[in-house]
Coordinates of N, CA and C in Angstrom, one line a residue:
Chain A
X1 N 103.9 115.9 101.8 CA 102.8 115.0 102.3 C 103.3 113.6 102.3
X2 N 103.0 113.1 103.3 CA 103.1 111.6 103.0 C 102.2 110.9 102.1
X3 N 103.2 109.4 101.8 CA 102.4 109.0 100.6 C 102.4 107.4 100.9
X4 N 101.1 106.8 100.3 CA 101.0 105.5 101.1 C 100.8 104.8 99.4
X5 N 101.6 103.4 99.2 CA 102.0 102.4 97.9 C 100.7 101.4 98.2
X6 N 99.8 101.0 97.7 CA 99.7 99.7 97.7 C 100.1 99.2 96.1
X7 N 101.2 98.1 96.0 CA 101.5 97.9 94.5 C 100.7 96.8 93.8
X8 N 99.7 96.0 94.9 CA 99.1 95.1 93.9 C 97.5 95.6 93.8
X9 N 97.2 96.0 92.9 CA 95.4 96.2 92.2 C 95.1 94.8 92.2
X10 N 95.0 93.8 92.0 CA 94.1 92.9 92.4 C 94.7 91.7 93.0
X11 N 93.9 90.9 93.6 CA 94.6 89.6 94.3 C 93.6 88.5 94.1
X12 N 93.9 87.5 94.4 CA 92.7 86.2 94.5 C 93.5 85.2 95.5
X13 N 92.5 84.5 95.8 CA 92.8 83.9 97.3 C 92.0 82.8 96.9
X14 N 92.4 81.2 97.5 CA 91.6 80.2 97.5 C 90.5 80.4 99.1
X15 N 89.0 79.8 98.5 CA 88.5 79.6 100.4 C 89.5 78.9 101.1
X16 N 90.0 79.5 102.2 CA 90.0 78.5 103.2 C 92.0 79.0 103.6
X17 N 92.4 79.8 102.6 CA 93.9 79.6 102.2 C 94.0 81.4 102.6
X18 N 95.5 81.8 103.3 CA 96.2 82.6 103.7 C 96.7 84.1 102.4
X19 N 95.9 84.8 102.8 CA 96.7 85.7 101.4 C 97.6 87.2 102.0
X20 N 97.8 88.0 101.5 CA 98.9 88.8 101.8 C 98.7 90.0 101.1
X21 N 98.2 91.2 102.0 CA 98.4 92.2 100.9 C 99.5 93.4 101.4
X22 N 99.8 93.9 100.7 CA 101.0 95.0 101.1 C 100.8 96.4 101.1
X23 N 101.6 97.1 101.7 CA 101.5 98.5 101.4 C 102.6 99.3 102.4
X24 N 103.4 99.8 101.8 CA 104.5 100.8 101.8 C 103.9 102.4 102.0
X25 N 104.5 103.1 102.6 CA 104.5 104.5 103.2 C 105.7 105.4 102.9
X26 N 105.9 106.6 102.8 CA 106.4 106.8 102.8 C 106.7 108.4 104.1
X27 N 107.6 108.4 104.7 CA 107.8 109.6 105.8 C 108.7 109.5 106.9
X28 N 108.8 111.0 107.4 CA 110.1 111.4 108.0 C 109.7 111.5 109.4
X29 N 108.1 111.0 109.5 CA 107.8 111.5 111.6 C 108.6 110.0 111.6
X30 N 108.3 109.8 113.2 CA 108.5 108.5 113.9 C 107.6 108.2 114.5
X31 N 106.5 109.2 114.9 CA 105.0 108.5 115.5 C 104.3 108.6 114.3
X32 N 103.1 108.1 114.0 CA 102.3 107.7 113.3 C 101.3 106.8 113.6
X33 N 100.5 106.1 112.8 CA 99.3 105.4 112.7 C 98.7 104.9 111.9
X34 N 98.6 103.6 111.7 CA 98.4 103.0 109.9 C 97.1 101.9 110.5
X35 N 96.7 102.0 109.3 CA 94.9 101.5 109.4 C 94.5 100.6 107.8
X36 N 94.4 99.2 107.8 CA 93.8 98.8 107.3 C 92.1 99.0 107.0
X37 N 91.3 99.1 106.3 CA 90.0 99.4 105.7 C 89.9 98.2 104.4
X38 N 87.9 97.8 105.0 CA 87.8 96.7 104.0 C 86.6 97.7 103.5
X39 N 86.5 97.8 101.9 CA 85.5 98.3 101.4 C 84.5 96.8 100.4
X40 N 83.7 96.4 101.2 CA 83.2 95.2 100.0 C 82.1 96.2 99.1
X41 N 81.1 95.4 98.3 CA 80.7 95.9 97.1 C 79.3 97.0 98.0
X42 N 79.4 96.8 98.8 CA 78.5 97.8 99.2 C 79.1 99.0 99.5
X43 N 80.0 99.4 99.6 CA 80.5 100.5 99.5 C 81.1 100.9 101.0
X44 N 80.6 100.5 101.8 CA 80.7 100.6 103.2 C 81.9 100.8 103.7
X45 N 82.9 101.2 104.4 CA 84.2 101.2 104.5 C 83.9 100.7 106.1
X46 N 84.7 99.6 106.1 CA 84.9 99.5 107.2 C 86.5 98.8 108.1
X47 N 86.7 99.6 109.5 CA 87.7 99.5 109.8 C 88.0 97.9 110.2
X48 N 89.5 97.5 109.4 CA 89.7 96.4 109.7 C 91.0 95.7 110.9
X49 N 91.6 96.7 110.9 CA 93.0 96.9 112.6 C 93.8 98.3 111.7
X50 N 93.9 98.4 113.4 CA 95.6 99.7 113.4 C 96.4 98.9 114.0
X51 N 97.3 100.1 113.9 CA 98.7 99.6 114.0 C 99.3 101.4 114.8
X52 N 99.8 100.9 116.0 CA 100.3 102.4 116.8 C 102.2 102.3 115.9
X53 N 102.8 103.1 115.5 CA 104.3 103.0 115.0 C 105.2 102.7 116.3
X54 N 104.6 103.2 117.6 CA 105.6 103.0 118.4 C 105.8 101.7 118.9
X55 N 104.6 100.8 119.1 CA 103.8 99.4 119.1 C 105.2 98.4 118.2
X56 N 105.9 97.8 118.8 CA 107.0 96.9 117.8 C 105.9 95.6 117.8
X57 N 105.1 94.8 118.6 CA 104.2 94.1 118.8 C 103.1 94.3 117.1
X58 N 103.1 93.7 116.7 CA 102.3 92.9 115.4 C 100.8 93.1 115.7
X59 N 99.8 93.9 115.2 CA 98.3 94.0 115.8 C 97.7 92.5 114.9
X60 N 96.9 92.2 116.1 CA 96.0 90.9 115.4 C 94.1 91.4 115.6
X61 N 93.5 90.6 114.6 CA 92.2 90.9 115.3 C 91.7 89.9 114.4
X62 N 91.6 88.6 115.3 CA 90.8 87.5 114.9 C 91.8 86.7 113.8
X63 N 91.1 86.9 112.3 CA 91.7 85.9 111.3 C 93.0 87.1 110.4
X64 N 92.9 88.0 111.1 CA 93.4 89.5 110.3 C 94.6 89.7 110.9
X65 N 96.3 90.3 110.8 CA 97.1 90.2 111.2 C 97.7 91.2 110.5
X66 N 99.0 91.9 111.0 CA 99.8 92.7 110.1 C 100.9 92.3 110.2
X67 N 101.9 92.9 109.3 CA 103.4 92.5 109.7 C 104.0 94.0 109.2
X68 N 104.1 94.5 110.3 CA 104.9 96.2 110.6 C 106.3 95.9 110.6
X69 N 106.8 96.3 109.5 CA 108.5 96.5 109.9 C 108.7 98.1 109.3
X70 N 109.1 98.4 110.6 CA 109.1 100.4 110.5 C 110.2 100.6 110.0
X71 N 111.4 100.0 109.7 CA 112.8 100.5 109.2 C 111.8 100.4 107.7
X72 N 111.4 99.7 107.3 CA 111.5 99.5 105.7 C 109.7 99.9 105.2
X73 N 109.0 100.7 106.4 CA 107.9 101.4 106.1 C 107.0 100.5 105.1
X74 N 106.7 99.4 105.9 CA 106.2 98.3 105.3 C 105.0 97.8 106.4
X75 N 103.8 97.9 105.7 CA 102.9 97.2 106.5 C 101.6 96.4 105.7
X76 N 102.1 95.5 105.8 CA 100.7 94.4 105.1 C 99.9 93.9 106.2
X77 N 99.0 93.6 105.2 CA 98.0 92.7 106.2 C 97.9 91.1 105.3
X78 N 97.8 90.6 106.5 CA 97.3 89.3 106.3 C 96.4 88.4 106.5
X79 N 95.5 87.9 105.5 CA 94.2 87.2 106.1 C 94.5 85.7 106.0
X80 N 93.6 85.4 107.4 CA 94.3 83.8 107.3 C 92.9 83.2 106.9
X81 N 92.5 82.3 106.6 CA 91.6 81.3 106.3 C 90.5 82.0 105.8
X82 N 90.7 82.1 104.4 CA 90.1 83.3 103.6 C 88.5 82.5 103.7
X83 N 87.4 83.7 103.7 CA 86.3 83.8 103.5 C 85.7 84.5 102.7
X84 N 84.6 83.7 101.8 CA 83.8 84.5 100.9 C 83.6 86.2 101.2
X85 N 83.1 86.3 102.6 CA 82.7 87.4 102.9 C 84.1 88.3 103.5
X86 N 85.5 87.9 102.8 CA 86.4 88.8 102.7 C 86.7 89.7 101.4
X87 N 85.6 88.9 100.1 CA 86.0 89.8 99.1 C 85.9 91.3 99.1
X88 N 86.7 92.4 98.5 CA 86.7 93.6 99.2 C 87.8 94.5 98.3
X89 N 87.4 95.8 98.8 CA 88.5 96.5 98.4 C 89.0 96.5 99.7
X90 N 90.6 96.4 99.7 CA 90.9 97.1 101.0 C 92.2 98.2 101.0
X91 N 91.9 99.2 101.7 CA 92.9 100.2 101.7 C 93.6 100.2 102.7
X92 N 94.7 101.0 102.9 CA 95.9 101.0 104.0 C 95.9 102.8 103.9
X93 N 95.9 103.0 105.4 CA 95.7 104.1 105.6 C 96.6 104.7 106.2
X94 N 97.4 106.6 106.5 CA 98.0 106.0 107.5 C 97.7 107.9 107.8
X95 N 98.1 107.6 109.3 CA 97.4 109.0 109.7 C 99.2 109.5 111.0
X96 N 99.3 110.9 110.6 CA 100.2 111.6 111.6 C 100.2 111.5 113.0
X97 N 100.8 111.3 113.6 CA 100.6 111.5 115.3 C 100.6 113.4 115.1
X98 N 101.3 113.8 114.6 CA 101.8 115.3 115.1 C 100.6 116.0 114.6
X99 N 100.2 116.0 113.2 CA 99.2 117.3 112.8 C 97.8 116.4 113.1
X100 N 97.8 115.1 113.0 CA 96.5 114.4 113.5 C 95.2 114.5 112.8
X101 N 95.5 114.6 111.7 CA 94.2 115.2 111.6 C 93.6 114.7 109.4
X102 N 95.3 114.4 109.1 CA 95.0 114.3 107.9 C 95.4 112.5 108.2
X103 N 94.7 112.4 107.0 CA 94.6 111.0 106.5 C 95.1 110.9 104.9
X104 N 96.0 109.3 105.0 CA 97.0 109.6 103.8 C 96.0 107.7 103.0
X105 N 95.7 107.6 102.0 CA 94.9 106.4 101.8 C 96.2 105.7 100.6
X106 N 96.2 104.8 100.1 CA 96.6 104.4 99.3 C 95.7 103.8 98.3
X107 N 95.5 103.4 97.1 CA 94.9 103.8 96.0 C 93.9 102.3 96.3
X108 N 94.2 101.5 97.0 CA 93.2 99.9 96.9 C 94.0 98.8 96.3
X109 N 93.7 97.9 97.2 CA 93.6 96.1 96.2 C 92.4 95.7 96.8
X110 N 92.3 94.9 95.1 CA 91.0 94.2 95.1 C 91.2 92.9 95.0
X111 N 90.4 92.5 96.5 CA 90.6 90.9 96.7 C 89.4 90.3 96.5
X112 N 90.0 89.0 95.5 CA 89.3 88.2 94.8 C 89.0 87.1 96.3
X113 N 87.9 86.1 96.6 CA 87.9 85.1 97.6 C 87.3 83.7 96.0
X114 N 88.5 82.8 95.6 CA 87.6 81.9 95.0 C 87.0 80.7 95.8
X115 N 86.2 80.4 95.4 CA 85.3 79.1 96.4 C 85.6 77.7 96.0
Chain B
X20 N 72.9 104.7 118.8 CA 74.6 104.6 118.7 C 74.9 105.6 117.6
X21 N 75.9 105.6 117.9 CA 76.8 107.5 117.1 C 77.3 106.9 116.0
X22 N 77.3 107.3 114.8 CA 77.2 107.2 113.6 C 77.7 109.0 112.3
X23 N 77.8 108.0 111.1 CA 77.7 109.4 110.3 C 76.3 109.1 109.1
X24 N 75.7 109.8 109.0 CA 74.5 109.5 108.4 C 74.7 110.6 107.0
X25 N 74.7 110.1 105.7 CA 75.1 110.7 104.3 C 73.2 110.5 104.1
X26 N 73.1 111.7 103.2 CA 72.1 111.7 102.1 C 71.8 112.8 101.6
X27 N 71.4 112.3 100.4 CA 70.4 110.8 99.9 C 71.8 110.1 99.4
X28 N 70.9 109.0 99.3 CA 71.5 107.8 98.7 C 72.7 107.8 97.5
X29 N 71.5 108.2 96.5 CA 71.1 109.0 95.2 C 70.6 110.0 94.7
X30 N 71.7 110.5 94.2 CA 71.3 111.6 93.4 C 71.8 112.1 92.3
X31 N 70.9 113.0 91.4 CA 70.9 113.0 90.0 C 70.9 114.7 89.7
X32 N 72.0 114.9 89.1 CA 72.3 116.1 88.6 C 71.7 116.6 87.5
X33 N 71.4 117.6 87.0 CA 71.4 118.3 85.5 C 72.5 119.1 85.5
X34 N 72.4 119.1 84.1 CA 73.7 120.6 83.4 C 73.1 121.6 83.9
X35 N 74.1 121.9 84.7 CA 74.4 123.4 85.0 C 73.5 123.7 86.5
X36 N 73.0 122.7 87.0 CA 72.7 122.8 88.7 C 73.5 122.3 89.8
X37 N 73.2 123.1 90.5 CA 74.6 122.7 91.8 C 73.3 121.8 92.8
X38 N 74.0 120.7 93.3 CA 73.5 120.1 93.9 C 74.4 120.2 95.1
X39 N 73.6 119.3 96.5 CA 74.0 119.5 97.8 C 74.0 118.1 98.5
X40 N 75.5 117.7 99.1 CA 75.0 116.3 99.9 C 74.8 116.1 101.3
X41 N 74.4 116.1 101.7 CA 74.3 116.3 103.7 C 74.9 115.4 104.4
X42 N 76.0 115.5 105.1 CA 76.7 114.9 106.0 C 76.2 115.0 107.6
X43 N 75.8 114.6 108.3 CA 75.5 114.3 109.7 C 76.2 113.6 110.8
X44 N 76.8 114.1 111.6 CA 77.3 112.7 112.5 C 77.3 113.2 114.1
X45 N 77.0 112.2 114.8 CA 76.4 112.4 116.1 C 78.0 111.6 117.3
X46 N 78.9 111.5 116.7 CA 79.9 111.5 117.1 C 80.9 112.3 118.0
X47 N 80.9 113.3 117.7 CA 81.4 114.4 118.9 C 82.6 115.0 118.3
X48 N 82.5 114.5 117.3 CA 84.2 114.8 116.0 C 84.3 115.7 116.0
X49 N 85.3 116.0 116.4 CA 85.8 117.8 115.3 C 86.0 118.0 113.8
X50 N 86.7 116.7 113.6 CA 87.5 117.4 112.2 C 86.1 115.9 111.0
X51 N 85.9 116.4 110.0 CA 85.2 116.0 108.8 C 86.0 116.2 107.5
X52 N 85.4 115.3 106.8 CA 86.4 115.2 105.6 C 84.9 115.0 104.5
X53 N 85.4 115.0 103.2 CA 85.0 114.8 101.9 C 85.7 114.2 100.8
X54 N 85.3 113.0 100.7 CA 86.3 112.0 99.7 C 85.2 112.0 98.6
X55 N 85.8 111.8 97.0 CA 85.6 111.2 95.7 C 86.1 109.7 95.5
X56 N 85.2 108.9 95.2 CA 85.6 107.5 94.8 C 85.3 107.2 93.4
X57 N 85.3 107.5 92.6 CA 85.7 106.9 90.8 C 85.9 105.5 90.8
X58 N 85.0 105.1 90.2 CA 85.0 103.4 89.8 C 86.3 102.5 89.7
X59 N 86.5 101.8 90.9 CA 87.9 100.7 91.0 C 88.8 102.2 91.4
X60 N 88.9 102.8 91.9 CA 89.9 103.8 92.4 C 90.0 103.9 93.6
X61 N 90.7 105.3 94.3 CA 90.9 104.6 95.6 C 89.9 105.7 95.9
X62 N 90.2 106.8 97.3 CA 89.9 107.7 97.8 C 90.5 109.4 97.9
X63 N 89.6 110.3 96.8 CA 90.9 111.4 96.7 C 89.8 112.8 98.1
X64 N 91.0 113.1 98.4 CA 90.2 114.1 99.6 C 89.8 115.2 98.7
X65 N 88.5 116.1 98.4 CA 87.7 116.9 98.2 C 88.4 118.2 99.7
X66 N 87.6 118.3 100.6 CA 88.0 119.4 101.5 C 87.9 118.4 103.0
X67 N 88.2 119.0 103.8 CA 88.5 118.5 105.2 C 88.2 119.8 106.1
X68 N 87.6 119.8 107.4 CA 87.4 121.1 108.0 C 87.8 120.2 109.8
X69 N 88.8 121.1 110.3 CA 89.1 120.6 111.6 C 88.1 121.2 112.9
X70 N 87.6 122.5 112.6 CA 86.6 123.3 113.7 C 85.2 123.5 113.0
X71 N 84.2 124.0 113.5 CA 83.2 124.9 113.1 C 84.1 125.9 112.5
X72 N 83.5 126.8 111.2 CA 83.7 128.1 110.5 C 85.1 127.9 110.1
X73 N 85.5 126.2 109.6 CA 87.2 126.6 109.1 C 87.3 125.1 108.5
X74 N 87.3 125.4 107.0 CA 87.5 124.2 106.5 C 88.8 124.6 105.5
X75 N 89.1 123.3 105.0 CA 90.4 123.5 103.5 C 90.2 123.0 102.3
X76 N 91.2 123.1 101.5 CA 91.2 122.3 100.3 C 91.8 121.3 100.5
X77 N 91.0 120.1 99.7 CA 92.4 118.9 99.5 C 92.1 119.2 98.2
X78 N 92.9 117.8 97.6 CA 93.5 117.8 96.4 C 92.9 118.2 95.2
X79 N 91.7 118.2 95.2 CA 90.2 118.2 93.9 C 89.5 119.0 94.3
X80 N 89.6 120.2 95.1 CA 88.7 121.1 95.5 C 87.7 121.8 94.1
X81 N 88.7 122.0 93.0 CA 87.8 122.8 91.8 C 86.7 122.2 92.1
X82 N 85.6 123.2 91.6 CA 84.3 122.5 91.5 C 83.5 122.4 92.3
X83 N 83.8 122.3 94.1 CA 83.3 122.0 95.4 C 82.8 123.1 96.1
X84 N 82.3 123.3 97.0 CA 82.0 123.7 98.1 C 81.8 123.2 99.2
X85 N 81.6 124.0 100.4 CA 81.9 123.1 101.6 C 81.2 124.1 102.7
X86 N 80.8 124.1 103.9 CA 80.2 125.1 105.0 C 80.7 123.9 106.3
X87 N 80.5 124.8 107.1 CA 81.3 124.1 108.5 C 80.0 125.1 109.7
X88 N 79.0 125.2 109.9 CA 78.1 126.0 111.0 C 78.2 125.8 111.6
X89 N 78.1 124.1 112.3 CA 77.6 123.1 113.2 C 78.8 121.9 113.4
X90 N 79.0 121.7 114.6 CA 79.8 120.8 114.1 C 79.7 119.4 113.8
X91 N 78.3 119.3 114.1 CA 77.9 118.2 113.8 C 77.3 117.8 112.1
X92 N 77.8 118.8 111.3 CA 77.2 118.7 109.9 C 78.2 119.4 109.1
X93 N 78.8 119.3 108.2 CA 79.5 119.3 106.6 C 79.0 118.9 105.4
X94 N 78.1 119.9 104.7 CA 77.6 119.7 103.8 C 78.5 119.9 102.2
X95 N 78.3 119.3 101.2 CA 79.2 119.4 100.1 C 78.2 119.8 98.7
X96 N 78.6 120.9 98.3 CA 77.9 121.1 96.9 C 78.7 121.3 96.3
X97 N 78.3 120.4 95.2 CA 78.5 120.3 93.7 C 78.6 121.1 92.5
X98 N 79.4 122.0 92.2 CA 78.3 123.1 91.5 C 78.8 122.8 90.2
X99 N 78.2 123.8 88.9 CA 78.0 123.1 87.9 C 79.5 123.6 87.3
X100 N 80.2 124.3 87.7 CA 81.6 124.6 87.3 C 82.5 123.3 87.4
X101 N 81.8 121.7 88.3 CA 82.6 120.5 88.2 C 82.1 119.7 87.0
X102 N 82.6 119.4 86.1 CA 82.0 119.3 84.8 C 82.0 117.6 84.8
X103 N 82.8 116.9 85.4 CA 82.5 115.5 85.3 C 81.9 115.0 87.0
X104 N 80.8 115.2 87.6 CA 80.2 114.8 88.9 C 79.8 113.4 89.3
X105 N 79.8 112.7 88.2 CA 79.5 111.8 88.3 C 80.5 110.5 89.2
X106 N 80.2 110.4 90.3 CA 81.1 109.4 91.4 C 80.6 109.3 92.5
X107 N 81.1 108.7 93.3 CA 80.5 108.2 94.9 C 81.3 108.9 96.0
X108 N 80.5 109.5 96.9 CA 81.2 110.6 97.6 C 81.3 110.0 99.2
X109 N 82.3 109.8 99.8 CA 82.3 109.8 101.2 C 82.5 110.6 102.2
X110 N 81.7 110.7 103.0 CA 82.2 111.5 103.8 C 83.0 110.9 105.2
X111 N 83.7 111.8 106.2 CA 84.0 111.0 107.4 C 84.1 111.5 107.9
X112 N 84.6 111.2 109.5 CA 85.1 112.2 110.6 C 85.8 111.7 111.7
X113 N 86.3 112.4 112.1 CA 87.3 111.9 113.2 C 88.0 112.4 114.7
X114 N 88.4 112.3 115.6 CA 88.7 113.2 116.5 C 90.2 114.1 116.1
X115 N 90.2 115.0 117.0 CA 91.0 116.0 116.6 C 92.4 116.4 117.3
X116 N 93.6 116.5 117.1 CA 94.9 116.6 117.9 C 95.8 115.6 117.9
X117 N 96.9 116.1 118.4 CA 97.9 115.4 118.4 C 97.8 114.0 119.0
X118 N 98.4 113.1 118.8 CA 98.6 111.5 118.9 C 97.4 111.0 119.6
X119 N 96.3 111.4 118.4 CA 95.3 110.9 118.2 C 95.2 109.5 117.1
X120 N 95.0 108.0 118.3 CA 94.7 107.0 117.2 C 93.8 106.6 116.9
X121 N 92.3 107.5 116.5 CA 91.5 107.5 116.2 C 91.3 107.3 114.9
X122 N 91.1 106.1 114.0 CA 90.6 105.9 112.6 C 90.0 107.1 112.4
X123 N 89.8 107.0 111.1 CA 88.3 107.6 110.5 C 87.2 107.0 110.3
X124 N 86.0 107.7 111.0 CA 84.5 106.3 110.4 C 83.6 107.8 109.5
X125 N 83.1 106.2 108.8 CA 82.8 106.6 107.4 C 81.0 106.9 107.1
X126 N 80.7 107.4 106.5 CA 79.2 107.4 105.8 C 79.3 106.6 105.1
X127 N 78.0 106.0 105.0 CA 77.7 104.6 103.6 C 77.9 105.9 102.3
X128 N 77.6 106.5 102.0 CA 78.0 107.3 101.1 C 76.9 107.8 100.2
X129 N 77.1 108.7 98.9 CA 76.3 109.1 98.1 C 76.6 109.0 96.9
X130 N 75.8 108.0 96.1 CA 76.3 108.0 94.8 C 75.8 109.2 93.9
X131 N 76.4 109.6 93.0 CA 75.9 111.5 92.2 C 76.1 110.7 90.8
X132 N 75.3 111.2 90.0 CA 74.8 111.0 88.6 C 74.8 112.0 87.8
X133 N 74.6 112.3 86.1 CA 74.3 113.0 85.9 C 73.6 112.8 84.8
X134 N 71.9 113.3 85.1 CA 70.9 113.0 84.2 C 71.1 113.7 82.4

């Protein structure tokens, strides 16, 4: 089974300031599918960008950004101009092209936003 | 708009009763899942079912049950053989097959107690 790292459990961010969170995979396909998720204190999960493996192009969505480097099974996200309403758990997800069907999560970081 | 709809909210167990959470989604999904979330943790898969009449185990199945009739419903009971119930349960769902980059979308969830 593939296995998805996030190594940092919590983070803190100034308002207004760029933070970085990471997460490592581990696997032998070459198609695949990796998915950021923000869970804030409501529990809510919600989708925050994908990312296609075959895609060399960087997904953006607004203030939210990744940095995919597939040799080194590395995909962070990065938020730029942090807002209150980014504090959150957020997970990295990543899903098979081939069996399609399972979903691989990594355990969370918890982002602090200070004001 | 198409959604997954979890309930109840809340709910409250006694020793030695199996309880039941209802999953709903008007989505058109095939495949449904069953996550446990434990306080500051991440997401461990309970069972997952890709058709009507065919579901699996993930990782934590002891304890669970699961039915698949409909495909628009996956229901999860609790039964009293899971001796610590107490956690927030998500459910999801997603489309089905190969190089499918379809996220997962999620129920607000169920939080389980035990009285």
């Amino acid at each position: 089974a593939q296995t998805v790292t996030q190594s940092q459990p919590e983070m803190s961010v100034q308002e207004a300031e760029t933070v970085t969170l990471s997460c490592t995979y581990d696997t032998s396909e070459s198609d695949y599918y990796l998915f950021w998720y923000k869970q804030p204190p409501s529990r809510q999960m919600i989708l925050v960008i994908r990312q296609e493996a075959y895609k060399q192009q960087n997904a953006t969505e607004n203030r939210f950004s990744v940095n995919f480097q597939k040799a080194a099974k590395s995909f962070s996200l990065k938020i730029s101009d942090s807002q209150l309403g980014d504090a959150a758990m957020y997970f990295c997800a990543y899903r098979s092209a081939g069996t399609g069907n399972q979903f691989y999560f990594g355990t969370g970081t918890s982002l602090t936003v200070i004001p | 708009d198409g959604g997954i709809t979890q309930s109840p909210k809340y709910l409250f167990r006694k020793e030695g009763q199996n309880v039941t959470l209802s999953c709903e989604q008007n989505l058109n999904h095939d495949a449904m899942y069953w996550y446990r979330q434990d306080p500051g943790q991440g997401l461990r898969l309970i069972y997952y079912s890709q058709i009507v009449n065919d579901f699996q185990k993930g990782d934590i199945a002891e304890g669970y049950s699961v039915s698949r009739e409909k495909k628009e419903s996956f229901p999860l009971t609790v039964t009293s053989a899971q001796k610590n119930p107490t956690a927030f349960y998500l459910c999801a769902s997603s489309t089905r097959g190969h190089y499918s980059n379809q996220p997962q979308h999620f129920g607000d969830g169920t939080r389980l107690s035990i009285l």
